[in-house]
Coordinates of C-alpha atoms and ligand atoms in Angstrom, one line a residue:
M25 CA 2.2 -13.7 33.5
A26 CA 5.2 -13.2 35.8
L27 CA 8.4 -14.6 34.6
R28 CA 9.6 -17.6 36.5
Y29 CA 13.3 -16.9 37.2
L30 CA 15.1 -20.1 36.9
V31 CA 17.8 -21.0 39.3
P32 CA 20.5 -22.2 37.0
A33 CA 21.1 -25.7 38.1
L34 CA 24.5 -27.3 37.6
A35 CA 25.1 -29.2 34.5
V36 CA 23.0 -32.3 34.4
V37 CA 24.9 -35.4 33.5
G38 CA 25.5 -35.5 29.7
S39 CA 23.8 -38.0 27.4
A40 CA 21.8 -40.2 29.8
A41 CA 18.4 -41.2 28.6
A42 CA 16.3 -38.0 28.2
A43 CA 13.8 -37.1 30.7
C44 CA 11.1 -35.1 29.0
S45 CA 10.0 -33.3 32.0
G46 CA 11.4 -31.2 34.9
T47 CA 14.1 -28.7 34.6
S48 CA 16.7 -29.4 32.0
T49 CA 19.9 -27.4 31.9
I50 CA 21.7 -27.7 28.6
S51 CA 25.5 -27.4 28.8
S52 CA 26.4 -28.8 25.4
S53 CA 25.0 -29.6 22.0
A54 CA 24.9 -33.3 23.1
D55 CA 22.6 -32.3 26.0
A56 CA 20.3 -30.7 23.5
A57 CA 20.4 -33.6 21.1
A58 CA 19.4 -35.9 24.0
L59 CA 16.0 -34.1 24.2
S60 CA 15.2 -34.7 20.5
T61 CA 12.8 -37.5 21.3
C62 CA 10.7 -35.2 23.6
S63 CA 7.9 -34.1 21.4
T64 CA 6.5 -32.2 24.4
F65 CA 8.9 -31.1 27.1
S66 CA 7.0 -30.7 30.3
G67 CA 9.0 -28.2 32.2
D68 CA 11.7 -25.6 31.8
I69 CA 14.8 -25.7 29.6
A70 CA 17.7 -23.4 30.5
I71 CA 20.9 -23.0 28.6
A72 CA 23.9 -23.0 30.9
T73 CA 26.1 -20.0 31.3
S74 CA 29.1 -22.2 30.5
N75 CA 27.7 -23.5 27.2
G76 CA 29.7 -22.5 24.1
D77 CA 28.1 -24.9 21.6
D78 CA 25.5 -24.0 19.1
I79 CA 22.3 -25.4 20.6
A80 CA 19.6 -27.0 18.4
L81 CA 16.6 -28.2 20.3
D82 CA 15.4 -30.1 17.3
G83 CA 12.5 -32.5 17.6
I84 CA 10.7 -30.7 20.5
K85 CA 7.3 -29.3 19.4
R86 CA 6.2 -27.8 22.7
I87 CA 7.7 -26.6 25.9
T88 CA 5.1 -26.4 28.7
G89 CA 7.3 -24.2 30.8
S90 CA 10.0 -21.7 29.8
L91 CA 13.1 -21.6 27.6
S92 CA 15.8 -19.4 28.9
V93 CA 19.4 -18.2 28.4
R94 CA 20.9 -15.9 31.0
K95 CA 24.3 -14.4 31.1
N96 CA 25.9 -16.5 28.4
N97 CA 28.9 -15.0 26.6
K98 CA 29.9 -18.0 24.6
M99 CA 27.0 -19.3 22.6
S100 CA 26.3 -17.9 19.1
S101 CA 23.3 -19.9 17.9
L102 CA 20.1 -21.1 19.4
S103 CA 17.5 -23.0 17.2
A104 CA 14.6 -25.4 17.4
D105 CA 13.3 -26.7 14.1
S106 CA 9.9 -28.0 15.2
L107 CA 9.1 -25.9 18.3
S108 CA 5.8 -24.3 17.8
Q109 CA 4.8 -23.3 21.3
I110 CA 6.3 -22.2 24.6
D111 CA 3.6 -22.0 27.3
D112 CA 5.5 -19.7 29.6
S113 CA 8.4 -17.4 28.9
F114 CA 11.1 -17.3 26.2
E115 CA 13.8 -15.3 28.0
I116 CA 17.2 -14.4 26.7
Q117 CA 19.1 -12.0 28.8
D118 CA 22.7 -10.9 28.4
A119 CA 23.8 -13.3 25.7
T120 CA 26.7 -11.3 24.3
L121 CA 27.6 -13.5 21.3
L122 CA 24.2 -14.8 20.3
S123 CA 23.7 -13.9 16.7
T124 CA 21.4 -16.6 15.4
L125 CA 17.9 -17.3 16.6
N126 CA 16.3 -19.8 14.3
F127 CA 12.8 -20.9 15.2
P128 CA 11.0 -21.6 11.9
S129 CA 7.9 -23.1 13.5
L130 CA 7.4 -21.0 16.5
T131 CA 4.1 -19.1 16.6
A132 CA 3.0 -18.9 20.3
V133 CA 4.8 -17.9 23.4
D134 CA 3.3 -16.4 26.5
T135 CA 6.1 -14.0 27.4
V136 CA 9.0 -13.0 25.2
S137 CA 11.8 -11.1 26.9
W138 CA 15.0 -10.6 24.9
I139 CA 17.3 -8.1 26.6
G140 CA 20.9 -7.4 26.1
L141 CA 21.8 -9.1 22.8
P142 CA 24.5 -7.0 21.2
Q143 CA 25.0 -9.4 18.3
L144 CA 21.5 -10.3 17.4
G145 CA 20.8 -8.5 14.1
S146 CA 17.9 -10.6 12.7
L147 CA 15.4 -13.3 13.5
S148 CA 14.6 -16.4 11.6
F149 CA 11.0 -17.1 12.5
T150 CA 9.5 -18.4 9.3
A151 CA 6.1 -19.3 10.6
G152 CA 5.9 -16.0 12.4
L153 CA 5.5 -15.3 16.1
S154 CA 1.9 -14.2 16.3
Q155 CA 0.5 -15.1 19.7
V156 CA 2.3 -13.4 22.5
S157 CA 0.8 -11.9 25.6
S158 CA 3.8 -9.8 26.6
M159 CA 6.9 -8.9 24.5
D160 CA 9.9 -7.0 25.7
I161 CA 12.8 -6.4 23.3
E162 CA 15.6 -4.2 24.6
N163 CA 19.2 -3.6 23.8
T164 CA 19.6 -5.6 20.6
V165 CA 21.0 -4.8 17.2
L166 CA 17.9 -6.1 15.4
A167 CA 17.4 -4.2 12.2
T168 CA 13.9 -5.6 11.6
L169 CA 11.2 -7.4 13.5
D170 CA 10.4 -9.6 10.5
G171 CA 9.1 -12.8 12.0
I172 CA 7.0 -11.1 14.6
N173 CA 3.5 -10.0 13.8
L174 CA 1.2 -9.7 16.7
V175 CA -2.5 -9.0 16.3
E176 CA -3.2 -8.5 20.0
V177 CA -0.9 -8.2 22.9
D178 CA -1.0 -7.1 26.6
T179 CA 2.3 -5.4 26.7
L180 CA 4.8 -4.5 24.0
I181 CA 8.0 -2.8 24.9
V182 CA 10.6 -2.1 22.2
V183 CA 13.4 0.0 23.6
N184 CA 17.1 0.7 22.8
N185 CA 17.4 -1.2 19.6
N186 CA 19.5 1.3 17.9
F187 CA 19.4 -0.2 14.4
L188 CA 15.7 -0.9 14.3
N189 CA 14.0 1.5 11.9
D190 CA 10.7 -0.2 11.3
I191 CA 8.2 -1.3 13.9
T192 CA 5.1 -2.4 12.0
M193 CA 2.5 -4.6 13.5
Q194 CA -1.1 -5.4 12.7
L195 CA -2.1 -5.0 16.3
G196 CA -5.8 -4.4 16.9
N197 CA -5.4 -3.6 20.6
V198 CA -2.9 -3.4 23.4
S199 CA -4.5 -4.3 26.6
T200 CA -1.8 -3.1 29.0
A201 CA 0.9 -1.0 27.6
L202 CA 2.9 -0.1 24.4
T203 CA 6.2 1.6 24.9
L204 CA 8.7 2.5 22.2
S205 CA 11.8 4.5 22.9
A206 CA 15.4 4.9 21.7
N207 CA 15.2 2.7 18.7
G208 CA 16.8 3.5 15.3
Q209 CA 17.1 7.2 14.3
D210 CA 14.6 6.8 11.5
V211 CA 12.2 4.5 13.1
R212 CA 8.7 4.3 11.7
A213 CA 6.1 3.1 14.1
E214 CA 3.2 1.7 12.1
F215 CA 0.1 0.4 13.8
P216 CA -2.5 0.9 11.1
N217 CA -5.1 -1.4 12.6
L218 CA -4.7 -0.4 16.3
E219 CA -8.2 0.6 17.6
W220 CA -7.6 0.8 21.3
A221 CA -4.8 0.7 23.8
T222 CA -4.4 1.1 27.5
N223 CA -1.2 3.0 28.0
M224 CA 0.9 4.1 25.0
T225 CA 4.2 6.0 25.2
L226 CA 6.0 6.7 22.0
S227 CA 9.4 8.3 22.1
N228 CA 12.1 9.0 19.6
C229 CA 10.1 7.9 16.5
S230 CA 10.4 9.5 13.1
S231 CA 6.9 8.7 12.0
I232 CA 3.8 7.3 13.7
N233 CA 0.8 5.8 12.1
I234 CA -2.2 5.4 14.4
Q235 CA -4.8 6.1 11.8
S236 CA -7.4 3.8 13.4
L237 CA -6.8 4.5 17.0
A238 CA -10.1 5.5 18.6
T239 CA -9.7 5.0 22.3
V240 CA -6.8 5.1 24.7
N241 CA -8.2 3.9 28.0
G242 CA -5.2 5.0 30.0
S243 CA -2.5 7.6 29.0
L244 CA -1.1 8.5 25.6
G245 CA 2.2 10.3 25.4
F246 CA 4.5 11.5 22.6
Y247 CA 8.0 12.4 23.8
S248 CA 11.0 13.6 21.8
N249 CA 9.8 12.4 18.5
F250 CA 11.1 13.7 15.1
M251 CA 8.1 14.0 12.9
D252 CA 6.5 17.3 12.0
G253 CA 2.9 16.1 12.3
I254 CA 1.2 13.9 14.8
M255 CA -2.1 12.8 13.4
A256 CA -4.7 10.9 15.3
P257 CA -7.7 11.2 13.0
N258 CA -10.0 8.7 14.8
L259 CA -9.0 9.3 18.4
T260 CA -12.1 10.2 20.4
S261 CA -11.1 9.7 24.0
V262 CA -8.1 9.3 26.2
G263 CA -9.0 8.0 29.7
E264 CA -6.0 9.5 31.6
S265 CA -3.4 12.0 30.3
L266 CA -2.5 13.0 26.8
A267 CA 0.9 14.5 26.4
F268 CA 3.0 16.0 23.6
V269 CA 6.4 16.8 25.0
S270 CA 9.7 17.9 23.5
N271 CA 8.9 16.9 19.9
E272 CA 11.4 19.3 18.4
M273 CA 10.2 19.3 14.8
L274 CA 6.5 19.1 15.5
T275 CA 4.5 21.8 13.7
N276 CA 1.1 20.2 13.6
I277 CA -1.0 18.2 16.1
S278 CA -4.2 17.0 14.7
A279 CA -6.8 15.2 16.8
P280 CA -10.0 16.3 15.1
S281 CA -12.3 13.7 16.7
L282 CA -11.0 14.0 20.3
R283 CA -13.8 14.8 22.7
T284 CA -12.6 13.9 26.2
V285 CA -9.3 13.6 28.0
G286 CA -9.8 12.1 31.5
G287 CA -6.5 13.4 32.9
G288 CA -4.3 16.3 31.8
L289 CA -3.7 17.6 28.4
I290 CA 0.0 18.5 28.2
V291 CA 1.6 20.3 25.3
S292 CA 5.0 21.2 26.4
N293 CA 8.3 22.3 24.9
N294 CA 7.5 21.5 21.3
T295 CA 9.8 24.3 20.0
D296 CA 8.4 24.5 16.4
L297 CA 4.8 24.3 17.3
V298 CA 3.2 27.7 16.6
Q299 CA -0.4 26.8 16.5
I300 CA -2.2 24.6 19.1
N301 CA -5.4 24.2 17.1
G302 CA -5.7 20.4 16.6
F303 CA -8.4 19.8 19.1
P304 CA -11.5 21.3 17.6
R305 CA -14.0 19.0 19.3
L306 CA -12.3 18.7 22.7
Q307 CA -15.0 19.3 25.4
T308 CA -13.8 17.9 28.6
V309 CA -10.5 17.7 30.4
G310 CA -10.5 15.8 33.7
G311 CA -7.1 17.1 34.8
A312 CA -5.2 20.2 33.8
V313 CA -4.7 21.9 30.5
D314 CA -1.0 22.7 30.5
C315 CA 0.6 24.2 27.4
N316 CA 4.0 25.8 27.5
G317 CA 6.5 26.5 24.7
N318 CA 6.9 28.8 21.8
F319 CA 3.4 29.0 20.3
K320 CA 1.4 32.0 19.2
N321 CA -2.1 30.7 19.6
V322 CA -4.2 28.2 21.4
M323 CA -7.7 27.3 20.2
L324 CA -10.0 25.0 22.1
P325 CA -13.3 26.1 20.6
S326 CA -15.5 23.3 22.1
L327 CA -14.1 23.4 25.6
Q328 CA -16.9 22.9 28.2
Q329 CA -15.0 21.8 31.2
V330 CA -11.5 21.7 32.6
K331 CA -11.5 20.3 36.1
G332 CA -7.9 21.0 36.9
A333 CA -5.6 24.0 36.4
F334 CA -5.3 25.9 33.2
N335 CA -1.8 27.0 32.3
L336 CA -0.7 28.7 29.1
Q337 CA 2.9 30.0 28.9
S338 CA 4.7 31.0 25.8
K339 CA 7.8 32.9 24.7
R340 CA 5.7 34.5 22.1
D341 CA 2.8 37.0 22.4
I342 CA -0.3 35.0 23.3
G343 CA -2.3 38.0 24.5
S344 CA -5.3 37.2 22.4
S345 CA -5.4 33.6 23.6
C346 CA -5.0 34.8 27.2
S347 CA -8.0 37.1 26.9
R348 CA -10.2 34.5 25.3
F349 CA -9.6 31.9 28.0
Q350 CA -9.6 34.4 30.9
K351 CA -13.3 34.7 30.2
L352 CA -13.8 31.0 30.8
A353 CA -12.1 30.9 34.2
G354 CA -14.0 30.9 37.5
S355 CA -15.6 28.5 39.9
S356 CA -18.7 27.9 37.9
A357 CA -17.1 28.5 34.5
P358 CA -15.6 25.9 32.2
I359 CA -12.1 26.4 33.7
R360 CA -12.4 25.4 37.4
G361 CA -8.8 25.2 38.5
K362 CA -6.1 27.8 38.9
Y363 CA -5.9 30.0 35.8
T364 CA -2.4 31.1 34.6
C365 CA -1.6 32.7 31.3
K366 CA 1.8 34.2 30.6
S367 CA 2.5 35.9 27.3
G368 CA 6.0 36.5 26.1
T369 CA 7.7 34.9 29.1
A370 CA 11.3 34.0 28.7
N371 CA 11.0 30.8 30.6
P372 CA 7.7 29.1 30.0
K373 CA 6.8 26.7 32.7
G374 CA 4.5 23.8 33.3
V375 CA 1.8 23.4 36.0
D376 CA 4.2 21.7 38.3
S377 CA 6.6 24.6 38.5
T378 CA 4.0 27.3 38.6
R379 CA 2.5 26.0 41.9
G380 CA 2.3 28.8 44.5
G381 CA 5.0 28.5 47.1
G382 CA 6.5 25.8 45.0
S383 CA 9.8 24.3 45.8
S384 CA 11.4 24.6 42.4
T385 CA 13.0 27.9 41.8
S386 CA 14.4 27.0 38.5
S387 CA 17.8 28.5 37.8
G388 CA 18.0 30.2 34.4
G389 CA 20.5 27.8 33.1
G390 CA 20.0 24.6 31.3
S391 CA 19.6 21.0 32.3
G392 CA 17.7 21.2 35.6
T393 CA 15.4 18.3 35.7
S394 CA 16.1 14.7 35.0
S395 CA 15.1 12.7 31.9
S396 CA 11.9 11.3 33.3
P397 CA 9.3 14.0 33.2
A398 CA 6.7 13.8 35.8
N399 CA 3.6 15.6 34.8
P400 CA 1.8 16.6 38.0
M401 CA -1.4 18.4 37.5
Y402 CA -3.8 20.0 39.9
I403 CA -7.3 18.9 40.3
S404 CA -9.8 20.7 42.5
G405 CA -10.4 18.4 45.4
A406 CA -13.7 18.1 47.4
T407 CA -12.4 20.5 49.9
G408 CA -11.6 23.1 47.3
L409 CA -7.9 22.7 48.0
M410 CA -5.8 21.8 45.1
G411 CA -4.6 18.2 45.0
V412 CA -1.7 17.0 43.0
V413 CA -2.1 14.1 40.7
A414 CA 1.3 13.0 39.6
A415 CA 0.7 11.4 36.2
I416 CA 4.1 10.0 35.8
F417 CA 4.6 8.5 32.4
G418 CA 6.6 5.3 32.2
M419 CA 9.8 6.7 30.7
L420 CA 11.9 3.7 31.7
Ligands
NAG510 C1 -8.3 -7.1 20.0 O1 -7.8 -7.1 18.6 C2 -8.0 -8.4 17.9 C3 -7.4 -8.2 16.6 O2 -7.8 -7.1 15.9 C4 -9.4 -8.7 17.8 O3 -9.6 -10.0 17.2 C5 -10.0 -8.8 19.2 O4 -11.4 -9.0 19.2 C6 -9.7 -7.4 20.0 N1 -10.2 -7.6 21.3 C7 -10.9 -6.6 21.9 C8 -11.4 -6.9 23.3 O5 -11.2 -5.5 21.4
NAG511 C1 14.4 10.0 23.4 O1 13.2 10.3 24.2 C2 13.5 10.6 25.6 C3 12.2 10.8 26.3 O2 11.4 9.7 26.1 C4 14.5 11.8 25.7 O3 14.8 12.0 27.0 C5 15.7 11.5 24.9 O4 16.5 12.7 24.8 C6 15.3 11.2 23.4 N1 16.5 10.9 22.6 C7 16.7 11.5 21.5 C8 17.9 11.1 20.8 O5 15.9 12.3 21.0
NAG512 C1 -12.4 5.8 11.8 O1 -13.6 5.6 12.6 C2 -14.8 5.4 11.7 C3 -16.0 5.4 12.6 O2 -15.8 4.5 13.7 C4 -14.6 4.1 10.9 O3 -15.7 3.8 10.1 C5 -13.3 4.2 10.1 O4 -13.1 3.0 9.5 C6 -12.1 4.5 11.0 N1 -10.9 4.8 10.2 C7 -9.9 4.1 10.3 C8 -8.7 4.4 9.4 O5 -9.8 3.1 11.1
NAG513 C1 -10.7 0.2 26.1 O1 -11.7 0.9 25.4 C2 -12.2 0.1 24.3 C3 -13.2 1.0 23.5 O2 -14.1 1.6 24.4 C4 -12.9 -1.1 24.9 O3 -13.5 -1.9 23.8 C5 -11.9 -1.9 25.6 O4 -12.5 -3.0 26.2 C6 -11.3 -1.1 26.7 N1 -10.2 -1.8 27.3 C7 -10.0 -2.0 28.6 C8 -8.8 -2.8 29.0 O5 -10.8 -1.5 29.4
NAG514 C1 13.0 20.9 25.2 O1 13.1 20.2 24.0 C2 14.5 20.2 23.5 C3 14.5 19.5 22.2 O2 13.6 20.2 21.3 C4 15.4 19.5 24.5 O3 16.7 19.6 24.1 C5 15.2 20.1 25.8 O4 16.0 19.4 26.8 C6 13.8 20.2 26.3 N1 13.7 21.0 27.5 C7 12.9 20.5 28.5 C8 12.9 21.4 29.7 O5 12.4 19.4 28.5
NAG515 C1 -2.4 19.5 10.1 O1 -2.7 18.2 9.7 C2 -4.1 18.0 9.3 C3 -4.3 16.5 9.1 O2 -3.4 16.0 8.2 C4 -4.4 18.8 8.1 O3 -5.7 18.7 7.8 C5 -4.1 20.3 8.4 O4 -4.2 21.1 7.3 C6 -2.6 20.4 8.9 N1 -2.4 21.8 9.3 C7 -1.4 22.5 9.0 C8 -1.3 23.8 9.5 O5 -0.5 22.0 8.2
NAG516 C1 -0.9 3.6 32.8 O1 0.0 4.6 33.1 C2 -0.3 5.3 34.3 C3 0.7 6.5 34.4 O2 2.0 6.0 34.4 C4 -0.4 4.4 35.5 O3 -0.7 5.1 36.7 C5 -1.4 3.3 35.2 O4 -1.3 2.4 36.3 C6 -1.0 2.6 33.9 N1 -2.1 1.6 33.6 C7 -1.8 0.4 33.3 C8 -2.9 -0.5 33.0 O5 -0.6 0.0 33.2

């Protein structure tokens, strides 16, 4: 559901008899107290930018609209002792002093968006927030997500929470997207019950548990993580692309049940990965197979069809892999698209930069491209020309 951005109204007259509906702008603790007789508040409650009081929305059990705080650098505490449900959004954005969020009864919110809370280190959600369709937590100092335990969710974004080292949820499915990036340096991402997700992008994690994950309907990407193994024991299919990029300690990818990848399979710049042998049952790749890095060997023993390009490039000698796959290339062979295999190349490149007549003449140096990797891959089009499918992963 789209957030409804509230136009911050000017402070409503103080302690007049409470109206339990409409849009209420709270400018003081007295304004909040005046709502305590409203068991259900039918409308939106916004905390004013100017408010410096601790706000306790005690007595209210349900807000049918939203609860919001935007650009407040004075308030340190927001609480609601009886509130169990917010039908629309619970939005807190840029509240620079807010350190206490105490919602002991809250269990259901449509959209949670907490962004820019440099003093928020913990949550007091005793009952536990369990029903949320979309949750976005960014730029906080939260050390735990205790108080949040979602079983199903459409979208979960947890980004730039530098002290957060544990993201554990009992999620069974994620119907739109799951994105983790730039949280604590030792962050564990534990989703032991997750069976399917649409898009999943996991960056900068130290461990990942996706032991039950069977289907990713969209794309699955692992970027700049810090673990040595990525294990997806139950993963059978990925609808779009599957990418392992710049995971600098990765030595082992294991996806023993994986049979189909609808888009590209990208294994790029994982500097310690010597063997790419974790896909023993992979039969079909709808886009390109694109492996570049520092590996010695690539094994795809069940491969029956690659619709896009096939690109292997390594700094090491991969002569034996090259000769094995060369036999599979050709218009009626398993590998349909452009075949490239470069053994012992100083500068292993991905499909996007090996394109003939390509624009990118990469300078030998360093940085080059920006932080958001596009992963274009070639797919044989109906005309026989190569098309470009830019599978751009949401890197934020
Ligand atoms: C999503 O996961 C929840 C929790 O495991 C489960 O109850 C629900 O049936 C799942 N929905 C679908 C469509 O798989
Ligand atoms: C975090 O991951 C992103 C890619 O998603 C990468 O650009 C960035 O360098 C990583 N940060 C660290 C500290 O590894
Ligand atoms: C893996 O999949 C099998 C077959 O669907 C299932 O029986 C098993 O419980 C799954 N394992 C996990 C850890 O979910
Ligand atoms: C994703 O795939 C799973 C398993 O096939 C299926 O149950 C689920 O409905 C799919 N989700 C979407 C959003 O298509
Ligand atoms: C390759 O990964 C390393 C980390 O292992 C990173 O520093 C570097 O920027 C990455 N290079 C590219 C081209 O992504
Ligand atoms: C990679 O991990 C899988 C699954 O844990 C394991 O069976 C396999 O032996 C590991 N391979 C290496 C080379 O460590
Ligand atoms: C999944 O990610 C891909 C690539 O970024 C995007 O094209 C697609 O629309 C996303 N799907 C959903 C349901 O968000």
